[in-house]
PDB file of C-alpha atoms in Angstrom:
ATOM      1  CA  UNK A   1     -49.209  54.339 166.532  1.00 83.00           C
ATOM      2  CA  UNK A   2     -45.678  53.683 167.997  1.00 85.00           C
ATOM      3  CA  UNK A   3     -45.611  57.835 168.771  1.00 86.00           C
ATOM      4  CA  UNK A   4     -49.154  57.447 170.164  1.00 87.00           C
ATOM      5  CA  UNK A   5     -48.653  54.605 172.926  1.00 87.00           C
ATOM      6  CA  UNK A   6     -44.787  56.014 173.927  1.00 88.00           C
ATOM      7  CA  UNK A   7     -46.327  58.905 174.935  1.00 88.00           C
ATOM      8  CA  UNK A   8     -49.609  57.957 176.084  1.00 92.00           C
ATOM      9  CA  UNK A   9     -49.452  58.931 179.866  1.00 89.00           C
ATOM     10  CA  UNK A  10     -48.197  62.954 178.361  1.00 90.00           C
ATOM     11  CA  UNK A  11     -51.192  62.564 175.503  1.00 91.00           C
ATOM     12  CA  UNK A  12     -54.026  61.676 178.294  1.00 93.00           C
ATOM     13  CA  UNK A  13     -53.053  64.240 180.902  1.00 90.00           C
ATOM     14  CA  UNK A  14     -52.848  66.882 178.252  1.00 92.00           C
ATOM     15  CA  UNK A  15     -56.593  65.890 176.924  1.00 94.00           C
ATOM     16  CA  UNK A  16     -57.791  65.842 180.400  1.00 94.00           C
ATOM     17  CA  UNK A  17     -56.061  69.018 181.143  1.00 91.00           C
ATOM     18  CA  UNK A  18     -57.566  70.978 177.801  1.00 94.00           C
ATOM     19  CA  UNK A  19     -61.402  68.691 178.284  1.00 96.00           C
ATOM     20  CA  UNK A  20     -61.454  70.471 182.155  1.00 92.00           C
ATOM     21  CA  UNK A  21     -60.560  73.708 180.870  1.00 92.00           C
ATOM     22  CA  UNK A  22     -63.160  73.773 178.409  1.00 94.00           C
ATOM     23  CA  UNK A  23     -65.596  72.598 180.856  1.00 94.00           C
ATOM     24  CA  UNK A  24     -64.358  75.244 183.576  1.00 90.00           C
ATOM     25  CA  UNK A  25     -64.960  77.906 180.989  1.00 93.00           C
ATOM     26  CA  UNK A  26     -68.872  77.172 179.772  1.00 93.00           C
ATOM     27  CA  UNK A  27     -69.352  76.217 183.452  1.00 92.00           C
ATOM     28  CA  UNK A  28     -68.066  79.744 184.980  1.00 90.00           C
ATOM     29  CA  UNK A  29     -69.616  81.284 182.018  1.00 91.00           C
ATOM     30  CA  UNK A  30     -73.000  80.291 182.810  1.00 92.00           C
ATOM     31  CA  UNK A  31     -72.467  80.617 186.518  1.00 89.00           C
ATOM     32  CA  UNK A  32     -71.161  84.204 185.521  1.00 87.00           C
ATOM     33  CA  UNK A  33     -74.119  84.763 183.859  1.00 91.00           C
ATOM     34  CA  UNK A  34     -76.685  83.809 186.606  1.00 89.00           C
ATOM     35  CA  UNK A  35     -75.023  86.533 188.484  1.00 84.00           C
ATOM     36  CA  UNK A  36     -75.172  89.077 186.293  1.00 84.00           C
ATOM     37  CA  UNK A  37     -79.107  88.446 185.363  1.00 88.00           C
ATOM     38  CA  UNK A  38     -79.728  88.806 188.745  1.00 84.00           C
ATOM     39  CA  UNK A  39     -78.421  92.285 188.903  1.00 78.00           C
ATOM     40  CA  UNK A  40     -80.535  93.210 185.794  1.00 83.00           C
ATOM     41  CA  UNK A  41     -77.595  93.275 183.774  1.00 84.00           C
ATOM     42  CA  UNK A  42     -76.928  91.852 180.079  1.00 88.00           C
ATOM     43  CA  UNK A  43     -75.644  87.753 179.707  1.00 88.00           C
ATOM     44  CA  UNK A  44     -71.770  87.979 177.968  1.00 89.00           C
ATOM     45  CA  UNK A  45     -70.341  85.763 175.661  1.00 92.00           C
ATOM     46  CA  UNK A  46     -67.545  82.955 175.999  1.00 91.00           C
ATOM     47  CA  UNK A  47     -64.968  84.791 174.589  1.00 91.00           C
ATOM     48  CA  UNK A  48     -65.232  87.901 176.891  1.00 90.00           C
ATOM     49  CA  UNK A  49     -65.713  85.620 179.623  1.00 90.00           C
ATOM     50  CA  UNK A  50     -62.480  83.622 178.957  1.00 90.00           C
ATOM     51  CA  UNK A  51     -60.654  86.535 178.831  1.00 89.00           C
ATOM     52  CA  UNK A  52     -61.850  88.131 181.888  1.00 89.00           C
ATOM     53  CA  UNK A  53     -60.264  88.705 185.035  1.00 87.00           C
ATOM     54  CA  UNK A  54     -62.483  86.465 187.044  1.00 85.00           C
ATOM     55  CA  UNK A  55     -61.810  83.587 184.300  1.00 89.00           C
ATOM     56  CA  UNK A  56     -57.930  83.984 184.917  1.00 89.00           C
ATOM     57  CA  UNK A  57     -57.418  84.407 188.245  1.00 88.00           C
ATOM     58  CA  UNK A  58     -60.041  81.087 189.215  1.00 86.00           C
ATOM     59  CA  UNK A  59     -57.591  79.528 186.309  1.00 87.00           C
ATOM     60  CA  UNK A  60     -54.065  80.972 187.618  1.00 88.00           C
ATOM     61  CA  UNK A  61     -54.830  80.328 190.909  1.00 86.00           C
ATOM     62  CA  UNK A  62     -54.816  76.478 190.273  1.00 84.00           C
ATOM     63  CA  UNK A  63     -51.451  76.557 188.233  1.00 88.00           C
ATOM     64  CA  UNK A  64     -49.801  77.659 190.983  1.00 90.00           C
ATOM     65  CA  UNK A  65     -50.300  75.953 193.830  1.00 89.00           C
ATOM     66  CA  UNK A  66     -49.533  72.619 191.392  1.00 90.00           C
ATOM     67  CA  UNK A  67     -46.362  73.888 190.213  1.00 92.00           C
ATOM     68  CA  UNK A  68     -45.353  75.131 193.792  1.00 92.00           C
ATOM     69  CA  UNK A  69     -46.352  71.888 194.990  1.00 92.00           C
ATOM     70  CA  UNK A  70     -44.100  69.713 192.636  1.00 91.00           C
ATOM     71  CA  UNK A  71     -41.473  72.458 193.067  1.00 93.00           C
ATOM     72  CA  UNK A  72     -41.231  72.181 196.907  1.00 93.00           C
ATOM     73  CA  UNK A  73     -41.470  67.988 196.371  1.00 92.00           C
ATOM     74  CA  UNK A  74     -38.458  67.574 194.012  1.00 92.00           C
ATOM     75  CA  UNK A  75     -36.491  70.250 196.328  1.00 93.00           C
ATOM     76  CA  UNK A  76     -37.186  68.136 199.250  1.00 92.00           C
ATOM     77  CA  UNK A  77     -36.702  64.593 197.696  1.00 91.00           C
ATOM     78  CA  UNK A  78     -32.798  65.548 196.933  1.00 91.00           C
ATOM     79  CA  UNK A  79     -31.746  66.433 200.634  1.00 92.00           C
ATOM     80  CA  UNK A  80     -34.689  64.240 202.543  1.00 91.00           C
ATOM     81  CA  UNK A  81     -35.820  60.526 202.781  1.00 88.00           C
ATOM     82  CA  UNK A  82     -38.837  58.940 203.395  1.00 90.00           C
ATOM     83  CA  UNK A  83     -37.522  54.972 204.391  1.00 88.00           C
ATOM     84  CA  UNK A  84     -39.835  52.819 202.192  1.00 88.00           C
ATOM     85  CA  UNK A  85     -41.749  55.125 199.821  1.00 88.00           C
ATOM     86  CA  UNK A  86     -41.127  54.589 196.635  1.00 86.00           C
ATOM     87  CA  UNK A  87     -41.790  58.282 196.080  1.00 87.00           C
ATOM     88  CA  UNK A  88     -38.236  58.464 197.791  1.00 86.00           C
ATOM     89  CA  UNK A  89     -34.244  57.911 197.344  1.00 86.00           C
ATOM     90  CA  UNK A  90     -33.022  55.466 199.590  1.00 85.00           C
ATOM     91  CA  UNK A  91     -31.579  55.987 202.976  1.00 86.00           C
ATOM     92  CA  UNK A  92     -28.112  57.048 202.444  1.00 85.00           C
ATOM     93  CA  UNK A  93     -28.720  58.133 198.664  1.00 85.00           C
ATOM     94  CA  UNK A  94     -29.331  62.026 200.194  1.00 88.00           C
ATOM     95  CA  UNK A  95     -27.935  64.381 198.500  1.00 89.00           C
ATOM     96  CA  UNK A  96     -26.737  65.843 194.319  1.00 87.00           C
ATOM     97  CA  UNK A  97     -25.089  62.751 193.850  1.00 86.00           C
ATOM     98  CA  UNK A  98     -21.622  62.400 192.493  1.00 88.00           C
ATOM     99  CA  UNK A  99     -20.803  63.222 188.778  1.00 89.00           C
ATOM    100  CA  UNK A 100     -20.214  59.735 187.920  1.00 89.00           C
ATOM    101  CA  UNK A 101     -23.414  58.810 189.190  1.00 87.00           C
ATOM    102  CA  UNK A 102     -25.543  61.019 187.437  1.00 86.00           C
ATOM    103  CA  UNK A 103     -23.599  60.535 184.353  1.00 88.00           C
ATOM    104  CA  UNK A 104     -22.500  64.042 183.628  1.00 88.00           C
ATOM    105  CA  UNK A 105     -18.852  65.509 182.059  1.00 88.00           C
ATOM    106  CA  UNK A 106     -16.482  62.640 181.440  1.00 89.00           C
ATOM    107  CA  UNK A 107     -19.027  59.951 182.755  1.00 90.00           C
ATOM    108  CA  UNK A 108     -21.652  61.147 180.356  1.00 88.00           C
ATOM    109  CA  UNK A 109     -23.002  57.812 178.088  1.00 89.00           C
ATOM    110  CA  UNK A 110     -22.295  58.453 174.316  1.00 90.00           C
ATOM    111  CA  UNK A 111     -26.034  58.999 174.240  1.00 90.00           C
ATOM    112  CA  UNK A 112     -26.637  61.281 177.127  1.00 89.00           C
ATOM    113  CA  UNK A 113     -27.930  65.256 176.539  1.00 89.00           C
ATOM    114  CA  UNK A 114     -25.557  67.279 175.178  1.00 89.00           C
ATOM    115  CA  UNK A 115     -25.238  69.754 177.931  1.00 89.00           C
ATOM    116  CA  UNK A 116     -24.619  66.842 180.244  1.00 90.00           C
ATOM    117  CA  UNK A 117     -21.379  66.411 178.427  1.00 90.00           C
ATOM    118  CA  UNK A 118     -20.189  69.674 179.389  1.00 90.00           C
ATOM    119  CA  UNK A 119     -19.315  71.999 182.011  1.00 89.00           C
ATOM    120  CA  UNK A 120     -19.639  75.350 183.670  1.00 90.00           C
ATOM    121  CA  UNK A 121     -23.118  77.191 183.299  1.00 93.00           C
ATOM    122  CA  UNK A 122     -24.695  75.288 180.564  1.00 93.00           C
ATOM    123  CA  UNK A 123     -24.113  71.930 182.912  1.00 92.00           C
ATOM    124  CA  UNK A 124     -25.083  73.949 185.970  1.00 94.00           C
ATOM    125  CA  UNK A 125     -28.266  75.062 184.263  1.00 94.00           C
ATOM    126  CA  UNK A 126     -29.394  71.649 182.798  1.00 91.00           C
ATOM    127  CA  UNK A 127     -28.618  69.696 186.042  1.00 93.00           C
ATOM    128  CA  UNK A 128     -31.278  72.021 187.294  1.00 93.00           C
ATOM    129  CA  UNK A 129     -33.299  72.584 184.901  1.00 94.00           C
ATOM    130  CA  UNK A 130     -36.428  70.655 186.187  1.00 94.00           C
ATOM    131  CA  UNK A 131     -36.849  72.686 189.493  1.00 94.00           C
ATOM    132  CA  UNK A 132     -36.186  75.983 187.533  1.00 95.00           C
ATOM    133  CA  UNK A 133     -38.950  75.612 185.053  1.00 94.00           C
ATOM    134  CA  UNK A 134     -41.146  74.635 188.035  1.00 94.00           C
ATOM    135  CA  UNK A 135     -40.159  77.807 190.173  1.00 95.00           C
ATOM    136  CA  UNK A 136     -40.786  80.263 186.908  1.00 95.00           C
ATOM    137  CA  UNK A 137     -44.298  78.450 186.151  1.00 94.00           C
ATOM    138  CA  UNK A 138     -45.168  78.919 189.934  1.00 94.00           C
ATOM    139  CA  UNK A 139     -44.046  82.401 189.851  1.00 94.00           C
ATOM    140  CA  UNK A 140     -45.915  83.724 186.717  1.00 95.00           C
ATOM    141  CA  UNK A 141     -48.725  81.889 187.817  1.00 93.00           C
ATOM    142  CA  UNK A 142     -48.756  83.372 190.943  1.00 92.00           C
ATOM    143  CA  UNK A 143     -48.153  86.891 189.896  1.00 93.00           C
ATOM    144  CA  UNK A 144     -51.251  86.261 186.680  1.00 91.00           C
ATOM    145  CA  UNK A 145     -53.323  85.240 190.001  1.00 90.00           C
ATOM    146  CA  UNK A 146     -52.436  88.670 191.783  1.00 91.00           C
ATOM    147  CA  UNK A 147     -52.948  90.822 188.360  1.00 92.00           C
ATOM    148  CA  UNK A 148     -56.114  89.206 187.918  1.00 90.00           C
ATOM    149  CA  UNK A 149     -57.062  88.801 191.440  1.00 89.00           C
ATOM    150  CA  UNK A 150     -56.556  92.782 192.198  1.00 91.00           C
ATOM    151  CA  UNK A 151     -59.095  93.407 189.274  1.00 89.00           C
ATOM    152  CA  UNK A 152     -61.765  91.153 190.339  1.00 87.00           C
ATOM    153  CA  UNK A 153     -61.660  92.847 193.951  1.00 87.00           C
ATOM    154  CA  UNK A 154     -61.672  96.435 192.469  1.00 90.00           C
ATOM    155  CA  UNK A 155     -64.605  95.990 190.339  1.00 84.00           C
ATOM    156  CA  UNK A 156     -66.247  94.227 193.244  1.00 81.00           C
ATOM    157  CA  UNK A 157     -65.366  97.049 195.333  1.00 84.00           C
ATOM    158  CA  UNK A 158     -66.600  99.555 192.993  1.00 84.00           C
ATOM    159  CA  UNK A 159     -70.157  98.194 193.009  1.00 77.00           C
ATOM    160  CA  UNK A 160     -70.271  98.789 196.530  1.00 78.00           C
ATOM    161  CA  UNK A 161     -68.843 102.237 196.621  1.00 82.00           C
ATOM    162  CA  UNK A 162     -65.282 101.434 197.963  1.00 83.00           C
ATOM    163  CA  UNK A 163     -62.153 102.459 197.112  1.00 87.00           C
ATOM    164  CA  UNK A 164     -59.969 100.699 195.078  1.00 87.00           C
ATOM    165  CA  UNK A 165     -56.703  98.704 196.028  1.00 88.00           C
ATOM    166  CA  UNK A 166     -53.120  98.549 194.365  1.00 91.00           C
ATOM    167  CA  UNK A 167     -51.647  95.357 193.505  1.00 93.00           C
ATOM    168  CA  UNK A 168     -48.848  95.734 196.194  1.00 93.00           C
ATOM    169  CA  UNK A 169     -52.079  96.401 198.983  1.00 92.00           C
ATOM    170  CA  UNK A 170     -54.056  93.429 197.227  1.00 91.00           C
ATOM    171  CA  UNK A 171     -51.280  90.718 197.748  1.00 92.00           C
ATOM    172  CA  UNK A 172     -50.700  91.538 201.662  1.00 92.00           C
ATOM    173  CA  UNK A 173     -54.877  91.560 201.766  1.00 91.00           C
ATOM    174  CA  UNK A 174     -56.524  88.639 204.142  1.00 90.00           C
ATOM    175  CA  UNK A 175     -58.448  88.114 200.734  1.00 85.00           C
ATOM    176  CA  UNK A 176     -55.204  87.082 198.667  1.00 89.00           C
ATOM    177  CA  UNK A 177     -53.491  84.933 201.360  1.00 91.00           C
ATOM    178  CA  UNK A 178     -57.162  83.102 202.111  1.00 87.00           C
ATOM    179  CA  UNK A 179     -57.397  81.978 198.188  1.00 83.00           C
ATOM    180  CA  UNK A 180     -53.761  81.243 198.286  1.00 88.00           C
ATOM    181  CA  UNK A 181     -53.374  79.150 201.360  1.00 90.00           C
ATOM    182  CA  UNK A 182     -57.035  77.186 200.675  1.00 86.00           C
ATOM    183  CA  UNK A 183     -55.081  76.111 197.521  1.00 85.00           C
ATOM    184  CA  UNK A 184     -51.658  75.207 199.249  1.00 91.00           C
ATOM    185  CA  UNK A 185     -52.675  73.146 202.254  1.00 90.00           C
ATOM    186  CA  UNK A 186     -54.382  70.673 199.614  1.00 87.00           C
ATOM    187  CA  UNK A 187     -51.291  70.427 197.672  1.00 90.00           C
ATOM    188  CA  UNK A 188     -48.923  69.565 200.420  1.00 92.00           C
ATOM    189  CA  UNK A 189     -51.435  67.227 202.377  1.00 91.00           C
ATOM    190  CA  UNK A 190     -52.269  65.302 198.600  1.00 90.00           C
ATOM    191  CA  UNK A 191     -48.172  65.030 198.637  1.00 90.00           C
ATOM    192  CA  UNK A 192     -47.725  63.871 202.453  1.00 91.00           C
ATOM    193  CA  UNK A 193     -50.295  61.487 201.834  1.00 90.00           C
ATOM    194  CA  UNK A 194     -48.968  59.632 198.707  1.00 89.00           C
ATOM    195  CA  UNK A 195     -45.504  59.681 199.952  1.00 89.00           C
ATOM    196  CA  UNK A 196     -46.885  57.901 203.544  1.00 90.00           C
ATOM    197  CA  UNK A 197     -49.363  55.983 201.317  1.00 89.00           C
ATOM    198  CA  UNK A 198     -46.909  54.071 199.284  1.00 89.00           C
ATOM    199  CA  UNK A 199     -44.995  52.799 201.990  1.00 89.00           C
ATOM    200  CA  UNK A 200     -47.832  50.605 203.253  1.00 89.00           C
ATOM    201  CA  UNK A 201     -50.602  50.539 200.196  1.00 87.00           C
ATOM    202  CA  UNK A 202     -49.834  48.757 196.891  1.00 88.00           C
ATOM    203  CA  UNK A 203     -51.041  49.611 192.979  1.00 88.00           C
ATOM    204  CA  UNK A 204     -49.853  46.662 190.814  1.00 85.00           C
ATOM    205  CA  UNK A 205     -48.577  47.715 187.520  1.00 87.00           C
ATOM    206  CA  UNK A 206     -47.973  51.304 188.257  1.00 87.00           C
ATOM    207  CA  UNK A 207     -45.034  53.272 188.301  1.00 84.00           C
ATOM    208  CA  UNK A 208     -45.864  55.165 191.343  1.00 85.00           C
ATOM    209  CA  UNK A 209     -45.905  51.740 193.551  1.00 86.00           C
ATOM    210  CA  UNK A 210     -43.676  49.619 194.804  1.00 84.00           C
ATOM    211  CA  UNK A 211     -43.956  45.923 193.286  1.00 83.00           C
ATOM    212  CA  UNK A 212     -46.869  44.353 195.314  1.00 88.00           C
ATOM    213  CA  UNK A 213     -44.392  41.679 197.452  1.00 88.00           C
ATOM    214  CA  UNK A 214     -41.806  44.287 198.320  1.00 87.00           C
ATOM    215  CA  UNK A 215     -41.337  44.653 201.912  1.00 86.00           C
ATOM    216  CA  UNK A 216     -43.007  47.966 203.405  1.00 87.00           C
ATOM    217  CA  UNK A 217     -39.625  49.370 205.025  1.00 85.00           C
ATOM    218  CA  UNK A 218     -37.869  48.787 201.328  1.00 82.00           C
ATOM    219  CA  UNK A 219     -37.846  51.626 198.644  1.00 74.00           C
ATOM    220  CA  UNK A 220     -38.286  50.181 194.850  1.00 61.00           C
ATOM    221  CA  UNK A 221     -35.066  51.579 194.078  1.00 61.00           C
ATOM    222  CA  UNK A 222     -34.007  49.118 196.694  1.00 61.00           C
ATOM    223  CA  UNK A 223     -35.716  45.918 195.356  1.00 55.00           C
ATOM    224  CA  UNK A 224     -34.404  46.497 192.452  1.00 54.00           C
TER     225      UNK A 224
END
């Protein structure tokens, strides 16, 4: 039970994550499946329709505008400010930060990561860890959203007697960029929005507010 509750808020994402999934795929499946009865052709099952091209690249597509979103926001919260939001270092805090600050090398606590202990590459790499594994997600994301993409607009293309595209034509098509960009103005105005939010709006109790009484020009690293 102690395992359960510390890692409650990873446990519920991951079950709503996997629930939506699930529902995505019967949904699309039986949306999938209305389209193909009405060109007199044969119903398919879940598994070939979760491993289908137009299952992936609706899936794909998703991934990685969220992991280009939180990619671009930690990026931007080490070199910009935002006076007030809690989503945001305080004025003057810009910046890596100094080694003693972020307890690395010979300021590392006893019980701080081993690789923060150290230095050269294996420092370098876990000091930036975070916004690497977000770039690579985003990145094979993105390119499982062109693979899959390219294949869903070929076989469209062949039931209308058109020739089919490459992957390098397919991801400089107005098709590509018009998924891409629905997806990434969404992400960056949801951001823009909590970040503004926060200054001025109040969630008692959560993490991702500033205490209810704290002035609206104060960050909640600078309450505390």
């Amino acid at each position: 039970m102690r395992a359960l509750k510390d890692n409650a808020l990873t446990l519920l994402f991951l079950g709503l994550f996997l629930a939506t999934v699930i529902g995505q795929a019967f949904v699309g499946l039986a949306n999938e499946n209305e389209e193909l009865l009405r060109h007199r052709m044969a119903p398919i099952g879940i598994g070939e329709f979760v491993t289908s091209s137009s299952f992936l690249v609706d899936l794909s597509e998703n991934w990685q505008s969220e992991f280009l979103q939180f990619f671009v926001f930690i990026l931007a919260t080490i070199w910009l400010i935002q006076r007030g939001s809690p989503e945001s270092k305080k004025p003057g805090d810009e910046g890596a930060g100094s080694d003693e600050e972020q307890l690395v090398g010979e300021f590392a606590r006893a019980d701080s990561p081993a690789w923060a202990k150290v230095r050269g590459l294996r420092l370098w790499l876990y000091s930036n860890s975070l916004l690497i594994v977000m770039g690579l997600v985003f990145l094979l994301s993105w390119l499982a959203q062109s693979l899959a993409g390219v294949q869903v607009a070929n076989e469209e293309a062949a039931q209308h007697g058109e020739l089919a595209m490459t992957w390098a034509q397919y991801v400089v098509s107005p098709e590509f960029w018009n998924r891409t960009l629905q997806n990434w103005q969404s992400e960056f105005l949801a951001v823009g929005c909590m970040v503004a939010f926060s200054i001025y709006l109040r969630q008692r109790g959560s993490a991702e507010s500033k205490p209810v009484g704290t002035p609206n020009g104060t960050s909640s690293v600078e309450s505390e």
